């Protein structure tokens, strides 16, 4: 069975309350539940993890090498623009991943246009709201399992 891991970076635990004009009204647990349903309907297993701490995200990525993860979907949030450490962890485990952003990072402040992830991602979805996560799961379902 395919295993999909969804990683959420800092402040995404506040979705639904945080800048709703930018990020919408849907909460993180609603997103996770919907993604699980899509994955299960496609015959896959989906795990999710959110942290505000860079080290915890690095450690979760490292664990994915041993736990049978076939595909990663990550919204690194603010770490998109700062984290060599999470980038290196993803490169180290060599598991294909999609970078997702709820907002269109290219239509915002200049510092959001830089990503430490995009060049090693399978693809990037930015600006489609929470639908971006759903499309990423649909894509992951179509990919072959690693094992
Ligand atoms: C974000 C965009 C980032 O620039 C920002 O720091 C976030 C969320 C998004 O989903 O649009 O926290 O990744």
PDB file of C-alpha atoms and ligand atoms in Angstrom:
ATOM      1  CA  UNK A   1       0.000   0.000   0.000  1.00  0.00           C
ATOM      2  CA  UNK A   2       1.297   3.449  -0.873  1.00  0.00           C
ATOM      3  CA  UNK A   3       2.261   5.688   2.060  1.00  0.00           C
ATOM      4  CA  UNK A   4       1.935   9.449   1.673  1.00  0.00           C
ATOM      5  CA  UNK A   5       3.372  11.820   4.274  1.00  0.00           C
ATOM      6  CA  UNK A   6       2.034  15.395   4.501  1.00  0.00           C
ATOM      7  CA  UNK A   7       4.247  17.881   6.360  1.00  0.00           C
ATOM      8  CA  UNK A   8       3.086  21.283   7.532  1.00  0.00           C
ATOM      9  CA  UNK A   9       5.506  23.969   8.670  1.00  0.00           C
ATOM     10  CA  UNK A  10       5.263  26.782  11.209  1.00  0.00           C
ATOM     11  CA  UNK A  11       2.041  28.681  11.912  1.00  0.00           C
ATOM     12  CA  UNK A  12      -0.040  26.333   9.766  1.00  0.00           C
ATOM     13  CA  UNK A  13      -1.552  25.046  13.026  1.00  0.00           C
ATOM     14  CA  UNK A  14      -3.325  28.433  13.048  1.00  0.00           C
ATOM     15  CA  UNK A  15      -5.078  27.934   9.693  1.00  0.00           C
ATOM     16  CA  UNK A  16      -8.663  29.088   9.897  1.00  0.00           C
ATOM     17  CA  UNK A  17      -7.790  31.946  12.266  1.00  0.00           C
ATOM     18  CA  UNK A  18      -4.550  33.170  10.712  1.00  0.00           C
ATOM     19  CA  UNK A  19      -4.863  35.955   8.077  1.00  0.00           C
ATOM     20  CA  UNK A  20      -8.041  34.408   6.594  1.00  0.00           C
ATOM     21  CA  UNK A  21      -7.943  36.837   3.661  1.00  0.00           C
ATOM     22  CA  UNK A  22      -4.659  35.167   2.611  1.00  0.00           C
ATOM     23  CA  UNK A  23      -5.061  31.582   3.870  1.00  0.00           C
ATOM     24  CA  UNK A  24      -8.836  31.072   4.004  1.00  0.00           C
ATOM     25  CA  UNK A  25     -11.091  29.702   6.728  1.00  0.00           C
ATOM     26  CA  UNK A  26     -10.366  25.990   6.580  1.00  0.00           C
ATOM     27  CA  UNK A  27      -8.537  24.550   9.599  1.00  0.00           C
ATOM     28  CA  UNK A  28      -5.528  22.265   9.484  1.00  0.00           C
ATOM     29  CA  UNK A  29      -7.466  19.336  10.903  1.00  0.00           C
ATOM     30  CA  UNK A  30     -10.156  19.791   8.226  1.00  0.00           C
ATOM     31  CA  UNK A  31      -7.439  19.742   5.560  1.00  0.00           C
ATOM     32  CA  UNK A  32      -5.844  16.618   7.024  1.00  0.00           C
ATOM     33  CA  UNK A  33      -9.187  14.794   7.246  1.00  0.00           C
ATOM     34  CA  UNK A  34     -10.022  15.605   3.624  1.00  0.00           C
ATOM     35  CA  UNK A  35      -6.579  14.463   2.433  1.00  0.00           C
ATOM     36  CA  UNK A  36      -6.930  11.212   4.360  1.00  0.00           C
ATOM     37  CA  UNK A  37     -10.285  10.561   2.701  1.00  0.00           C
ATOM     38  CA  UNK A  38      -8.844  11.184  -0.766  1.00  0.00           C
ATOM     39  CA  UNK A  39      -5.858   8.937  -0.041  1.00  0.00           C
ATOM     40  CA  UNK A  40      -8.009   6.126   1.383  1.00  0.00           C
ATOM     41  CA  UNK A  41     -10.372   6.313  -1.593  1.00  0.00           C
ATOM     42  CA  UNK A  42      -7.306   5.857  -3.778  1.00  0.00           C
ATOM     43  CA  UNK A  43      -6.136   2.849  -1.755  1.00  0.00           C
ATOM     44  CA  UNK A  44      -3.275   4.661   0.030  1.00  0.00           C
ATOM     45  CA  UNK A  45      -2.336   5.441   3.581  1.00  0.00           C
ATOM     46  CA  UNK A  46      -1.748   9.092   4.589  1.00  0.00           C
ATOM     47  CA  UNK A  47       0.059  10.445   7.625  1.00  0.00           C
ATOM     48  CA  UNK A  48       0.422  14.089   8.551  1.00  0.00           C
ATOM     49  CA  UNK A  49       2.701  16.079  10.829  1.00  0.00           C
ATOM     50  CA  UNK A  50       2.849  19.774  11.724  1.00  0.00           C
ATOM     51  CA  UNK A  51       5.565  21.546  13.656  1.00  0.00           C
ATOM     52  CA  UNK A  52       6.667  25.069  14.374  1.00  0.00           C
ATOM     53  CA  UNK A  53      10.210  23.766  14.963  1.00  0.00           C
ATOM     54  CA  UNK A  54      12.723  23.226  12.184  1.00  0.00           C
ATOM     55  CA  UNK A  55      14.492  20.391  14.041  1.00  0.00           C
ATOM     56  CA  UNK A  56      11.255  18.425  14.431  1.00  0.00           C
ATOM     57  CA  UNK A  57      10.534  18.691  10.729  1.00  0.00           C
ATOM     58  CA  UNK A  58      14.089  17.568   9.900  1.00  0.00           C
ATOM     59  CA  UNK A  59      13.686  14.575  12.227  1.00  0.00           C
ATOM     60  CA  UNK A  60      10.302  13.642  10.731  1.00  0.00           C
ATOM     61  CA  UNK A  61      11.770  13.764   7.232  1.00  0.00           C
ATOM     62  CA  UNK A  62      14.704  11.592   8.339  1.00  0.00           C
ATOM     63  CA  UNK A  63      12.297   9.006   9.835  1.00  0.00           C
ATOM     64  CA  UNK A  64      10.451   8.779   6.522  1.00  0.00           C
ATOM     65  CA  UNK A  65      13.396   6.858   5.082  1.00  0.00           C
ATOM     66  CA  UNK A  66      12.688   3.947   7.452  1.00  0.00           C
ATOM     67  CA  UNK A  67       8.908   4.056   7.758  1.00  0.00           C
ATOM     68  CA  UNK A  68       7.952   3.148   4.192  1.00  0.00           C
ATOM     69  CA  UNK A  69       6.992   6.626   2.999  1.00  0.00           C
ATOM     70  CA  UNK A  70       6.630   6.631  -0.793  1.00  0.00           C
ATOM     71  CA  UNK A  71       5.803  10.276  -1.367  1.00  0.00           C
ATOM     72  CA  UNK A  72       5.997  13.526   0.622  1.00  0.00           C
ATOM     73  CA  UNK A  73       3.802  16.604   0.309  1.00  0.00           C
ATOM     74  CA  UNK A  74       5.262  19.552   2.188  1.00  0.00           C
ATOM     75  CA  UNK A  75       4.198  23.092   2.891  1.00  0.00           C
ATOM     76  CA  UNK A  76       7.372  24.336   4.584  1.00  0.00           C
ATOM     77  CA  UNK A  77       5.612  27.672   5.292  1.00  0.00           C
ATOM     78  CA  UNK A  78       8.151  30.298   6.437  1.00  0.00           C
ATOM     79  CA  UNK A  79      10.927  27.657   6.336  1.00  0.00           C
ATOM     80  CA  UNK A  80      10.471  27.663   2.549  1.00  0.00           C
ATOM     81  CA  UNK A  81      12.495  30.822   2.452  1.00  0.00           C
ATOM     82  CA  UNK A  82      15.109  29.965   5.095  1.00  0.00           C
ATOM     83  CA  UNK A  83      15.715  26.264   5.685  1.00  0.00           C
ATOM     84  CA  UNK A  84      18.788  24.638   4.206  1.00  0.00           C
ATOM     85  CA  UNK A  85      18.363  21.978   6.931  1.00  0.00           C
ATOM     86  CA  UNK A  86      14.937  20.756   5.785  1.00  0.00           C
ATOM     87  CA  UNK A  87      16.049  20.905   2.154  1.00  0.00           C
ATOM     88  CA  UNK A  88      19.093  18.768   2.978  1.00  0.00           C
ATOM     89  CA  UNK A  89      16.923  16.268   4.867  1.00  0.00           C
ATOM     90  CA  UNK A  90      14.637  15.857   1.853  1.00  0.00           C
ATOM     91  CA  UNK A  91      17.639  15.464  -0.446  1.00  0.00           C
ATOM     92  CA  UNK A  92      19.123  12.902   1.977  1.00  0.00           C
ATOM     93  CA  UNK A  93      16.063  10.647   2.103  1.00  0.00           C
ATOM     94  CA  UNK A  94      15.610  11.000  -1.674  1.00  0.00           C
ATOM     95  CA  UNK A  95      11.824  10.536  -1.457  1.00  0.00           C
ATOM     96  CA  UNK A  96       9.948  12.431  -4.184  1.00  0.00           C
ATOM     97  CA  UNK A  97       8.051  15.430  -2.855  1.00  0.00           C
ATOM     98  CA  UNK A  98       5.709  18.223  -3.931  1.00  0.00           C
ATOM     99  CA  UNK A  99       6.029  21.717  -2.430  1.00  0.00           C
ATOM    100  CA  UNK A 100       2.617  23.245  -1.716  1.00  0.00           C
ATOM    101  CA  UNK A 101       1.706  26.810  -0.787  1.00  0.00           C
ATOM    102  CA  UNK A 102      -1.819  27.950  -0.082  1.00  0.00           C
ATOM    103  CA  UNK A 103      -1.126  31.488  -1.237  1.00  0.00           C
ATOM    104  CA  UNK A 104       0.591  32.540  -4.458  1.00  0.00           C
ATOM    105  CA  UNK A 105       4.034  33.243  -3.054  1.00  0.00           C
ATOM    106  CA  UNK A 106       5.019  34.970  -6.308  1.00  0.00           C
ATOM    107  CA  UNK A 107       2.329  37.603  -5.869  1.00  0.00           C
ATOM    108  CA  UNK A 108       3.479  38.603  -2.382  1.00  0.00           C
ATOM    109  CA  UNK A 109       6.599  40.111  -0.764  1.00  0.00           C
ATOM    110  CA  UNK A 110       9.893  39.679  -2.636  1.00  0.00           C
ATOM    111  CA  UNK A 111      11.385  37.408   0.052  1.00  0.00           C
ATOM    112  CA  UNK A 112       8.628  34.842  -0.576  1.00  0.00           C
ATOM    113  CA  UNK A 113       9.756  34.328  -4.179  1.00  0.00           C
ATOM    114  CA  UNK A 114      12.871  32.474  -2.984  1.00  0.00           C
ATOM    115  CA  UNK A 115      12.465  28.800  -2.076  1.00  0.00           C
ATOM    116  CA  UNK A 116      15.088  26.344  -0.829  1.00  0.00           C
ATOM    117  CA  UNK A 117      12.876  23.501  -2.081  1.00  0.00           C
ATOM    118  CA  UNK A 118      11.519  24.160  -5.554  1.00  0.00           C
ATOM    119  CA  UNK A 119      14.541  23.023  -7.573  1.00  0.00           C
ATOM    120  CA  UNK A 120      14.609  19.580  -5.941  1.00  0.00           C
ATOM    121  CA  UNK A 121      10.808  19.130  -5.792  1.00  0.00           C
ATOM    122  CA  UNK A 122       8.888  17.030  -8.309  1.00  0.00           C
ATOM    123  CA  UNK A 123       6.666  20.071  -8.655  1.00  0.00           C
ATOM    124  CA  UNK A 124       5.345  23.159  -6.913  1.00  0.00           C
ATOM    125  CA  UNK A 125       1.710  24.192  -6.365  1.00  0.00           C
ATOM    126  CA  UNK A 126       1.212  27.755  -5.162  1.00  0.00           C
ATOM    127  CA  UNK A 127      -1.878  29.934  -4.960  1.00  0.00           C
ATOM    128  CA  UNK A 128      -4.645  27.364  -5.354  1.00  0.00           C
ATOM    129  CA  UNK A 129      -5.670  27.505  -1.707  1.00  0.00           C
ATOM    130  CA  UNK A 130      -6.197  24.222   0.096  1.00  0.00           C
ATOM    131  CA  UNK A 131      -7.091  22.605  -3.250  1.00  0.00           C
ATOM    132  CA  UNK A 132      -3.332  22.554  -3.863  1.00  0.00           C
ATOM    133  CA  UNK A 133      -2.910  19.863  -1.201  1.00  0.00           C
ATOM    134  CA  UNK A 134      -5.707  17.800  -2.741  1.00  0.00           C
ATOM    135  CA  UNK A 135      -4.147  17.982  -6.199  1.00  0.00           C
ATOM    136  CA  UNK A 136      -0.803  16.956  -4.726  1.00  0.00           C
ATOM    137  CA  UNK A 137      -2.393  13.886  -3.120  1.00  0.00           C
ATOM    138  CA  UNK A 138      -4.079  12.997  -6.442  1.00  0.00           C
ATOM    139  CA  UNK A 139      -0.687  13.204  -8.136  1.00  0.00           C
ATOM    140  CA  UNK A 140       0.995  11.086  -5.448  1.00  0.00           C
ATOM    141  CA  UNK A 141      -1.690   8.408  -5.884  1.00  0.00           C
ATOM    142  CA  UNK A 142      -0.721   8.073  -9.543  1.00  0.00           C
ATOM    143  CA  UNK A 143       2.975   7.479  -8.801  1.00  0.00           C
ATOM    144  CA  UNK A 144       4.544   4.033  -8.375  1.00  0.00           C
ATOM    145  CA  UNK A 145       5.332   2.835  -4.828  1.00  0.00           C
ATOM    146  CA  UNK A 146       9.016   2.925  -3.822  1.00  0.00           C
ATOM    147  CA  UNK A 147       9.028  -0.590  -2.380  1.00  0.00           C
TER     148      UNK A 147
HETATM  149  C1  LIG B   1       2.896  29.674   2.804  1.00  0.00           C
HETATM  150  C2  LIG B   1       3.624  30.883   2.224  1.00  0.00           C
HETATM  151  C3  LIG B   1       4.829  31.253   3.065  1.00  0.00           C
HETATM  152  O1  LIG B   1       5.509  32.359   2.503  1.00  0.00           O
HETATM  153  C4  LIG B   1       4.375  31.615   4.470  1.00  0.00           C
HETATM  154  O2  LIG B   1       5.506  31.878   5.280  1.00  0.00           O
HETATM  155  C5  LIG B   1       3.491  30.598   5.080  1.00  0.00           C
HETATM  156  C6  LIG B   1       2.515  29.899   4.260  1.00  0.00           C
HETATM  157  C7  LIG B   1       1.596  29.346   2.049  1.00  0.00           C
HETATM  158  O3  LIG B   1       1.080  28.251   2.251  1.00  0.00           O
HETATM  159  O4  LIG B   1       1.103  30.157   1.273  1.00  0.00           O
HETATM  160  O5  LIG B   1       3.504  30.422   6.301  1.00  0.00           O
HETATM  161  O6  LIG B   1       3.755  28.550   2.702  1.00  0.00           O
END
